Amino acid sequence: MSNTVNNPKTREWQELSRAHHLAPFTDYKQLHENGPRIITKAEGVHLWDSEGNKILDGMAGLWCVAIGYGREELVEAASKQMRELPFYNTFFMTAHPPVLELAKAISDVAPEGMNHVFFTGSGSEGNDTMLRMVRHYWDLKGKPSKKVIIGRINGYHGSTVAGTSLGGMAGMHKQGDLPIPGIVHIPQPYWFGEGGDMTPDEFGIWAADQLEKKILEVGEDKVAAFIAEPIQGAGGVIIPPDTYWPRIREILAKYDILFVADEVICGFGRTGEWFGSDYYGNKPDLMTIAKGLTSGYVPMGGLIVSDKVFQVINEGGDFNHGFTYSGHPVAAAVGMENLRILKEEKIIERVKNETAPYLQARLRELADHPLVGEVRGVGMLGAIELVKNKATRERYPSDKAAGMTCRGYCFSNGLIMRAVGDTMIIAPPLVITKQEIDELVEKARMCLDLAYRDLQG
Ligand SMILES: *Cc1c(COP(=O)(O)O)cnc(C)c1O
């Protein structure tokens, strides 16, 4: 990141950061030295920083700004709701119209048989809710020994204690003595990184079979649920081989355990279907949601619960769980308006039929670049693997920081593309146009060229 600052306000804000702000997922010393880039406004798929630079947001904020920035309708929905009823809780036998209407609207687009929604303030809280509900469910079913939840190495399910534990990020587990007991992990279906000499299809079967192996190792009578993202997002946009989900479905059908899809990234159109589970034909019992639900304009998450699970919970007396902001009326009103726009403007259809095929075709043109070992993607998700040797998939030594080098060039050339190790990832707003996709891919190629030049030197 460049340290040249021309606007005196930028300096001031960076000083405030140094003096007072503890940012998430940040190396504080590094932040202190460099100061943050200050983002001041946004419109459509573009951001502006305090230095006046215009930046194409290839990450939709943080996977969330589905309908793009600057939609007045969401502003209107929020201000109208704030005037009418800015807050009331949904505890203790009360409700308000926005939360009820949103629960119905979500059920309408959710897979068949998923008609109940528990609202939270975030995706992490959605997964905490899931953990408590799933264990409560098995207690009510008279199987209190079923408590273990199986997640995946390098999965991401949020940053609370339960979210971090369910996820499989080693760097996160190290801080806070996690995972908590009762959560175990299986390998991820990451062929490019871990497939060795297997074909992608062989590796997909191998990775799926790890679930069965783990169920047998722990004991079916102890396993409550399996949680997975349809496509791992934060782990590096990991698209499972075609054989993976069908094999997982076969295994899940054999054992009496619940299946939780973490749809926080894949939900609300990112794959070109309403949910990643629709894209793969999976039939989860519970789905965690957040991010695209409100396009990130206000925080909101939740857990969509199937009729099957609901029927048991419904007979269980009090569910002693909830958040002050569960079903917050302003967030619900914004969520309703966001869903209306997604539907009425046929944004998901356009992603599926026009813009995602275009993005995927254009991204794959980058596969010929000498630095690129693989390009993959689904819908409005993409990953570019940086390698030293295309044939062997050998990486650059980590001190070369290939991914960070490329990300730095993206930042300074007006493109936000994230680096997960040496995997460059994108997830632009769903409303990105073909012309803006051209801008994204051209900038990405230029930054790959610049990074390649450095890595050669
Ligand atoms: C972002 C994310 C979460 C956590 O959501 P927060 O709103 O940040 O708590 C959970 N699961 C997945 C798959 C995510 O990408």
XYZ file of N, CA, C and O in Angstrom, residues 307-438:
528
model
N -38.733 -27.610 8.197
C -39.942 -28.043 8.909
C -39.601 -29.209 9.842
O -40.107 -29.293 10.957
N -38.724 -30.102 9.350
C -38.348 -31.285 10.137
C -37.745 -30.902 11.495
O -38.132 -31.450 12.535
N -36.829 -29.958 11.486
C -36.205 -29.521 12.746
C -37.198 -28.694 13.564
O -37.325 -28.855 14.774
N -37.931 -27.839 12.858
C -38.894 -26.972 13.554
C -39.911 -27.788 14.351
O -40.221 -27.466 15.492
N -40.413 -28.868 13.731
C -41.448 -29.658 14.404
C -40.981 -30.183 15.759
O -41.766 -30.287 16.693
N -39.705 -30.471 15.851
C -39.161 -30.970 17.127
C -38.977 -29.816 18.116
O -39.407 -29.884 19.272
N -38.363 -28.731 17.641
C -38.129 -27.546 18.488
C -39.450 -26.995 19.013
O -39.549 -26.511 20.143
N -40.450 -27.063 18.160
C -41.774 -26.511 18.457
C -42.407 -27.168 19.684
O -43.218 -26.563 20.367
N -42.018 -28.404 19.934
C -42.592 -29.141 21.062
C -41.707 -29.037 22.308
O -41.992 -29.671 23.317
N -40.612 -28.247 22.198
C -39.576 -28.328 23.229
C -39.625 -27.286 24.324
O -38.664 -27.116 25.060
N -40.717 -26.540 24.427
C -40.757 -25.477 25.437
C -39.858 -24.320 25.034
O -39.539 -24.158 23.856
N -39.412 -23.524 26.004
C -38.592 -22.347 25.693
C -37.291 -22.734 25.001
O -36.593 -23.643 25.462
N -36.957 -22.019 23.941
C -35.597 -22.054 23.396
C -34.911 -20.841 24.014
O -35.234 -19.701 23.664
N -34.000 -21.100 24.943
C -33.433 -20.008 25.752
C -32.246 -19.375 25.049
O -31.107 -19.513 25.465
N -32.547 -18.684 23.967
C -31.491 -18.136 23.125
C -32.048 -16.942 22.355
O -33.204 -16.962 21.941
N -31.232 -15.929 22.151
C -31.687 -14.795 21.354
C -30.797 -13.597 21.561
O -29.993 -13.557 22.493
N -30.921 -12.649 20.661
C -30.097 -11.441 20.709
C -31.007 -10.225 20.765
O -32.069 -10.223 20.142
N -30.563 -9.201 21.472
C -31.333 -7.960 21.530
C -31.782 -7.562 20.123
O -32.912 -7.163 19.903
N -30.870 -7.733 19.157
C -31.169 -7.258 17.809
C -31.694 -8.346 16.880
O -31.718 -8.163 15.672
N -32.115 -9.477 17.437
C -32.744 -10.517 16.601
C -33.959 -9.922 15.892
O -34.901 -9.462 16.533
N -33.919 -9.920 14.573
C -35.054 -9.406 13.802
C -35.230 -7.909 13.901
O -36.347 -7.395 13.782
N -34.137 -7.177 14.089
C -34.210 -5.715 14.217
C -35.089 -5.120 13.109
O -34.886 -5.413 11.937
N -36.064 -4.271 13.500
C -37.028 -3.797 12.491
C -36.389 -3.037 11.323
O -36.854 -3.167 10.179
N -35.353 -2.239 11.603
C -34.733 -1.481 10.503
C -34.000 -2.432 9.563
O -34.113 -2.342 8.337
N -33.273 -3.390 10.138
C -32.584 -4.377 9.308
C -33.591 -5.196 8.500
O -33.379 -5.477 7.317
N -34.706 -5.553 9.133
C -35.725 -6.348 8.436
C -36.328 -5.563 7.283
O -36.547 -6.109 6.190
N -36.585 -4.271 7.506
C -37.155 -3.447 6.430
C -36.170 -3.334 5.275
O -36.555 -3.405 4.092
N -34.891 -3.191 5.593
C -33.858 -3.112 4.546
C -33.751 -4.462 3.826
O -33.656 -4.519 2.597
N -33.799 -5.540 4.586
C -33.759 -6.876 3.987
C -34.916 -7.101 3.027
O -34.734 -7.639 1.926
N -36.111 -6.672 3.420
C -37.294 -6.800 2.550
C -37.072 -6.065 1.235
O -37.378 -6.587 0.162
N -36.567 -4.851 1.339
C -36.371 -4.030 0.140
C -35.273 -4.635 -0.743
O -35.374 -4.650 -1.970
N -34.244 -5.166 -0.104
C -33.159 -5.826 -0.839
C -33.695 -7.043 -1.607
O -33.383 -7.236 -2.787
N -34.535 -7.839 -0.952
C -35.116 -9.011 -1.622
C -36.045 -8.580 -2.755
O -36.074 -9.204 -3.816
N -36.806 -7.517 -2.515
C -37.700 -7.011 -3.573
C -36.881 -6.628 -4.809
O -37.227 -6.992 -5.930
N -35.775 -5.930 -4.593
C -34.939 -5.499 -5.730
C -34.327 -6.716 -6.427
O -34.335 -6.807 -7.653
N -33.805 -7.661 -5.640
C -33.233 -8.878 -6.253
C -34.257 -9.555 -7.152
O -33.945 -9.994 -8.264
N -35.520 -9.629 -6.654
C -36.568 -10.317 -7.423
C -37.043 -9.490 -8.604
O -37.053 -9.964 -9.733
N -37.459 -8.248 -8.321
C -38.119 -7.465 -9.369
C -37.159 -7.091 -10.482
O -37.559 -6.998 -11.636
N -35.913 -6.890 -10.155
C -34.955 -6.539 -11.210
C -34.308 -7.787 -11.810
O -33.397 -7.673 -12.633
N -34.796 -8.945 -11.408
C -34.309 -10.230 -11.941
C -32.770 -10.298 -11.930
O -32.138 -10.722 -12.893
N -32.206 -9.851 -10.815
C -30.750 -9.768 -10.723
C -30.116 -11.155 -10.724
O -29.101 -11.393 -11.391
N -30.742 -12.103 -10.037
C -30.149 -13.449 -9.965
C -30.247 -14.148 -11.326
O -29.298 -14.813 -11.762
N -31.362 -13.944 -12.021
C -31.487 -14.504 -13.382
C -30.411 -13.926 -14.297
O -29.828 -14.639 -15.115
N -30.174 -12.623 -14.159
C -29.169 -12.000 -15.021
C -27.774 -12.544 -14.696
O -26.979 -12.813 -15.591
N -27.506 -12.736 -13.410
C -26.229 -13.346 -13.033
C -26.103 -14.710 -13.708
O -25.109 -15.010 -14.375
N -27.147 -15.527 -13.554
C -27.078 -16.906 -14.054
C -26.926 -16.957 -15.586
O -26.102 -17.706 -16.095
N -27.732 -16.154 -16.268
C -27.792 -16.302 -17.726
C -26.817 -15.427 -18.489
O -26.467 -15.739 -19.610
N -26.437 -14.299 -17.899
C -25.603 -13.365 -18.671
C -24.262 -13.044 -18.031
O -23.211 -13.358 -18.584
N -24.327 -12.411 -16.857
C -23.070 -11.824 -16.370
C -22.117 -12.845 -15.765
O -20.902 -12.713 -15.914
N -22.645 -13.876 -15.085
C -21.717 -14.869 -14.517
C -21.023 -15.676 -15.622
O -19.798 -15.842 -15.566
N -21.769 -16.164 -16.648
C -21.049 -16.851 -17.731
C -19.980 -15.952 -18.361
O -18.881 -16.408 -18.696
N -20.302 -14.661 -18.487
C -19.339 -13.730 -19.081
C -18.117 -13.565 -18.166
O -16.965 -13.669 -18.614
N -18.373 -13.339 -16.869
C -17.268 -13.196 -15.910
C -16.388 -14.455 -15.930
O -15.156 -14.371 -15.970
N -17.031 -15.624 -15.888
C -16.259 -16.868 -15.804
C -15.421 -17.078 -17.072
O -14.262 -17.510 -16.986
N -15.992 -16.744 -18.230
C -15.236 -16.899 -19.477
C -14.055 -15.936 -19.517
O -12.929 -16.303 -19.860
N -14.308 -14.705 -19.123
C -13.236 -13.711 -19.171
C -12.141 -14.017 -18.137
O -10.954 -13.865 -18.421
N -12.560 -14.444 -16.947
C -11.556 -14.792 -15.926
C -10.644 -15.907 -16.413
O -9.433 -15.891 -16.184
N -11.250 -16.895 -17.085
C -10.458 -18.048 -17.529
C -9.427 -17.682 -18.592
O -8.466 -18.421 -18.799
N -9.623 -16.518 -19.231
C -8.584 -16.042 -20.165
C -7.259 -15.818 -19.425
O -6.194 -15.846 -20.030
N -7.365 -15.562 -18.113
C -6.142 -15.301 -17.347
C -5.325 -16.562 -17.108
O -4.183 -16.493 -16.639
N -5.918 -17.718 -17.417
C -5.217 -18.987 -17.168
C -3.933 -19.095 -17.993
O -3.026 -19.850 -17.639
N -3.840 -18.332 -19.088
C -2.626 -18.418 -19.928
C -1.466 -17.599 -19.345
O -0.341 -17.646 -19.824
N -1.756 -16.840 -18.295
C -0.705 -15.989 -17.722
C 0.367 -16.859 -17.044
O 0.033 -17.833 -16.379
N 1.654 -16.502 -17.218
C 2.716 -17.354 -16.664
C 2.646 -17.528 -15.141
O 3.174 -18.505 -14.613
N 1.994 -16.608 -14.445
C 1.917 -16.685 -12.985
C 0.716 -17.502 -12.504
O 0.587 -17.792 -11.320
N -0.158 -17.878 -13.421
C -1.454 -18.447 -13.019
C -1.492 -19.960 -13.207
O -1.260 -20.463 -14.306
N -1.778 -20.665 -12.113
C -1.849 -22.126 -12.164
C -3.243 -22.664 -12.395
O -3.415 -23.770 -12.904
N -4.240 -21.909 -11.985
C -5.629 -22.334 -12.196
C -6.517 -21.117 -12.022
O -6.264 -20.262 -11.188
N -7.581 -21.090 -12.844
C -8.649 -20.123 -12.624
C -9.914 -20.932 -12.437
O -10.190 -21.850 -13.207
N -10.662 -20.655 -11.381
C -11.919 -21.372 -11.184
C -12.969 -20.391 -10.695
O -12.650 -19.295 -10.210
N -14.215 -20.814 -10.785
C -15.272 -19.946 -10.288
C -16.633 -20.522 -10.556
O -16.788 -21.449 -11.359
N -17.588 -19.979 -9.852
C -19.004 -20.299 -10.052
C -19.752 -18.990 -9.817
O -19.451 -18.271 -8.862
N -20.697 -18.683 -10.674
C -21.499 -17.479 -10.479
C -20.619 -16.256 -10.365
O -19.701 -16.045 -11.166
N -20.849 -15.465 -9.331
C -20.058 -14.251 -9.112
C -18.956 -14.497 -8.081
O -18.682 -13.649 -7.232
N -18.368 -15.684 -8.137
C -17.224 -16.030 -7.296
C -16.096 -16.476 -8.216
O -16.343 -17.236 -9.160
N -14.871 -16.038 -7.908
C -13.754 -16.473 -8.730
C -12.472 -16.563 -7.932
O -12.311 -15.875 -6.913
N -11.572 -17.443 -8.375
C -10.262 -17.574 -7.737
C -9.202 -17.753 -8.810
O -9.428 -18.404 -9.834
N -8.049 -17.144 -8.550
C -6.895 -17.235 -9.446
C -5.723 -17.719 -8.600
O -5.324 -17.046 -7.653
N -5.204 -18.888 -8.908
C -4.094 -19.458 -8.141
C -2.767 -18.999 -8.728
O -2.506 -19.194 -9.924
N -1.914 -18.410 -7.888
C -0.600 -17.961 -8.344
C 0.433 -19.053 -8.067
O 0.500 -19.572 -6.948
N 1.197 -19.393 -9.085
C 2.190 -20.473 -8.923
C 3.517 -20.098 -9.579
O 3.586 -19.249 -10.464
N 4.532 -20.810 -9.143
C 5.852 -20.671 -9.738
C 5.949 -21.594 -10.951
O 6.581 -21.271 -11.950
N 5.336 -22.771 -10.834
C 5.402 -23.768 -11.895
C 4.000 -24.256 -12.231
O 3.345 -24.903 -11.408
N 3.541 -23.918 -13.431
C 2.164 -24.220 -13.800
C 1.902 -25.726 -13.829
O 0.822 -26.190 -13.456
N 2.897 -26.494 -14.284
C 2.680 -27.938 -14.484
C 2.601 -28.680 -13.144
O 1.758 -29.549 -12.955
N 3.498 -28.313 -12.215
C 3.561 -29.063 -10.943
C 2.722 -28.417 -9.833
O 2.638 -28.965 -8.748
N 2.155 -27.236 -10.100
C 1.394 -26.452 -9.115
C 2.288 -26.009 -7.953
O 1.811 -25.725 -6.860
N 3.601 -25.942 -8.198
C 4.530 -25.500 -7.147
C 4.332 -24.005 -6.887
O 4.189 -23.210 -7.811
N 4.338 -23.637 -5.598
C 4.166 -22.234 -5.196
C 5.508 -21.506 -5.159
O 6.561 -22.131 -5.035
N 5.419 -20.185 -5.123
C 6.600 -19.385 -4.774
C 6.884 -19.581 -3.288
O 5.962 -19.836 -2.507
N 8.156 -19.439 -2.878
C 8.444 -19.507 -1.436
C 7.624 -18.430 -0.716
O 7.375 -17.364 -1.286
N 7.241 -18.712 0.528
C 6.302 -17.792 1.187
C 6.918 -16.411 1.415
O 6.203 -15.417 1.439
N 8.255 -16.334 1.531
C 8.850 -14.994 1.727
C 8.717 -14.107 0.490
O 8.903 -12.901 0.560
N 8.340 -14.703 -0.640
C 8.080 -13.893 -1.843
C 6.706 -13.233 -1.792
O 6.427 -12.313 -2.559
N 5.838 -13.731 -0.922
C 4.503 -13.145 -0.730
C 3.814 -12.817 -2.049
O 3.405 -11.688 -2.298
N 3.698 -13.826 -2.893
C 3.146 -13.608 -4.244
C 1.742 -13.001 -4.179
O 1.444 -12.019 -4.872
N 0.898 -13.573 -3.321
C -0.481 -13.081 -3.225
C -0.544 -11.644 -2.750
O -1.231 -10.806 -3.340
N 0.208 -11.337 -1.692
C 0.214 -9.980 -1.141
C 0.781 -8.976 -2.141
O 0.308 -7.841 -2.228
N 1.793 -9.410 -2.892
C 2.372 -8.539 -3.912
C 1.312 -8.175 -4.948
O 1.131 -7.007 -5.304
N 0.599 -9.192 -5.398
C -0.443 -8.963 -6.399
C -1.550 -8.081 -5.823
O -2.001 -7.135 -6.464
N -1.955 -8.369 -4.579
C -3.003 -7.575 -3.946
C -2.589 -6.111 -3.818
O -3.390 -5.199 -4.030
N -1.314 -5.890 -3.481
C -0.812 -4.516 -3.369
C -0.943 -3.771 -4.693
O -1.385 -2.626 -4.725
N -0.567 -4.453 -5.793
C -0.710 -3.805 -7.105
C -2.174 -3.541 -7.438
O -2.503 -2.534 -8.064
N -3.047 -4.450 -7.033
C -4.475 -4.225 -7.287
C -4.932 -2.955 -6.581
O -5.528 -2.074 -7.198
N -4.620 -2.861 -5.291
C -4.993 -1.677 -4.508
C -4.532 -0.407 -5.194
O -5.297 0.528 -5.382
N -3.249 -0.389 -5.590
C -2.725 0.881 -6.122
C -3.156 1.124 -7.561
O -2.910 2.200 -8.096
N -3.827 0.139 -8.164
C -4.311 0.359 -9.535
C -5.831 0.326 -9.637
O -6.386 0.078 -10.708
N -6.487 0.543 -8.495
C -7.938 0.737 -8.560
C -8.772 -0.529 -8.657
O -9.833 -0.526 -9.279
N -8.285 -1.614 -8.062
C -9.088 -2.839 -8.026
C -8.952 -3.486 -6.659
O -7.833 -3.670 -6.170
N -10.070 -3.842 -6.061
C -9.979 -4.638 -4.829
C -10.146 -6.097 -5.172
O -11.182 -6.542 -5.674
N -9.059 -6.828 -4.965
C -9.059 -8.278 -5.139
C -8.341 -8.780 -3.894
O -7.308 -8.229 -3.502
N -8.903 -9.793 -3.227
C -8.327 -10.226 -1.962
C -7.318 -11.335 -2.212
O -7.428 -12.062 -3.205
N -6.337 -11.481 -1.314
C -5.377 -12.584 -1.410
C -5.576 -13.495 -0.209
O -5.557 -13.043 0.928
N -5.799 -14.786 -0.477
C -5.808 -15.799 0.586
C -4.573 -16.640 0.321
O -4.569 -17.468 -0.583
N -3.489 -16.377 1.063
C -2.212 -16.971 0.681
C -1.890 -16.516 -0.740
O -1.946 -15.315 -1.033
N -1.618 -17.470 -1.632
C -1.341 -17.108 -3.026
C -2.541 -17.370 -3.931
O -2.397 -17.607 -5.131
N -3.723 -17.321 -3.348
C -4.956 -17.423 -4.133
C -5.616 -16.052 -4.172
O -5.959 -15.502 -3.120
N -5.761 -15.496 -5.373
C -6.456 -14.221 -5.514
C -7.940 -14.523 -5.680
O -8.311 -15.418 -6.451
N -8.776 -13.810 -4.943
C -10.201 -14.118 -5.023
C -11.033 -12.879 -5.316
O -10.670 -11.760 -4.934
N -12.133 -13.117 -5.994
C -13.080 -12.031 -6.260
C -14.511 -12.490 -5.986
O -14.838 -13.677 -6.090
N -15.337 -11.529 -5.651
C -16.769 -11.744 -5.451
C -17.441 -10.384 -5.628
O -17.832 -9.747 -4.658
N -17.533 -9.919 -6.876
C -18.044 -8.553 -7.087
C -19.550 -8.470 -6.793
O -20.217 -9.495 -6.678
N -20.075 -7.249 -6.676
C -21.529 -7.113 -6.538
C -22.246 -7.850 -7.682
O -21.732 -7.907 -8.810
N -23.421 -8.402 -7.385
C -24.145 -9.176 -8.400
C -24.587 -8.310 -9.573
O -24.900 -8.830 -10.639
N -24.621 -7.007 -9.354
C -25.113 -6.108 -10.404
C -23.997 -5.649 -11.355
O -24.234 -4.839 -12.246
N -22.807 -6.172 -11.204
C -21.706 -5.760 -12.074
C -22.090 -6.013 -13.541
O -22.690 -7.031 -13.878
N -21.758 -5.040 -14.396
C -22.110 -5.160 -15.826
C -20.954 -5.808 -16.587
O -19.835 -5.921 -16.067
N -21.241 -6.182 -17.847
C -20.185 -6.782 -18.665
C -19.021 -5.811 -18.846
O -17.852 -6.212 -18.813
N -19.358 -4.551 -19.031
C -18.316 -3.541 -19.206
C -17.433 -3.431 -17.953
O -16.202 -3.333 -18.055
N -18.076 -3.498 -16.795
C -17.304 -3.443 -15.546
C -16.504 -4.736 -15.332
O -15.422 -4.714 -14.741
N -17.035 -5.856 -15.829
C -16.280 -7.114 -15.766
C -15.014 -6.987 -16.619
O -13.925 -7.423 -16.226
N -15.163 -6.341 -17.783
C -13.979 -6.098 -18.632
C -12.936 -5.289 -17.861
O -11.742 -5.612 -17.877
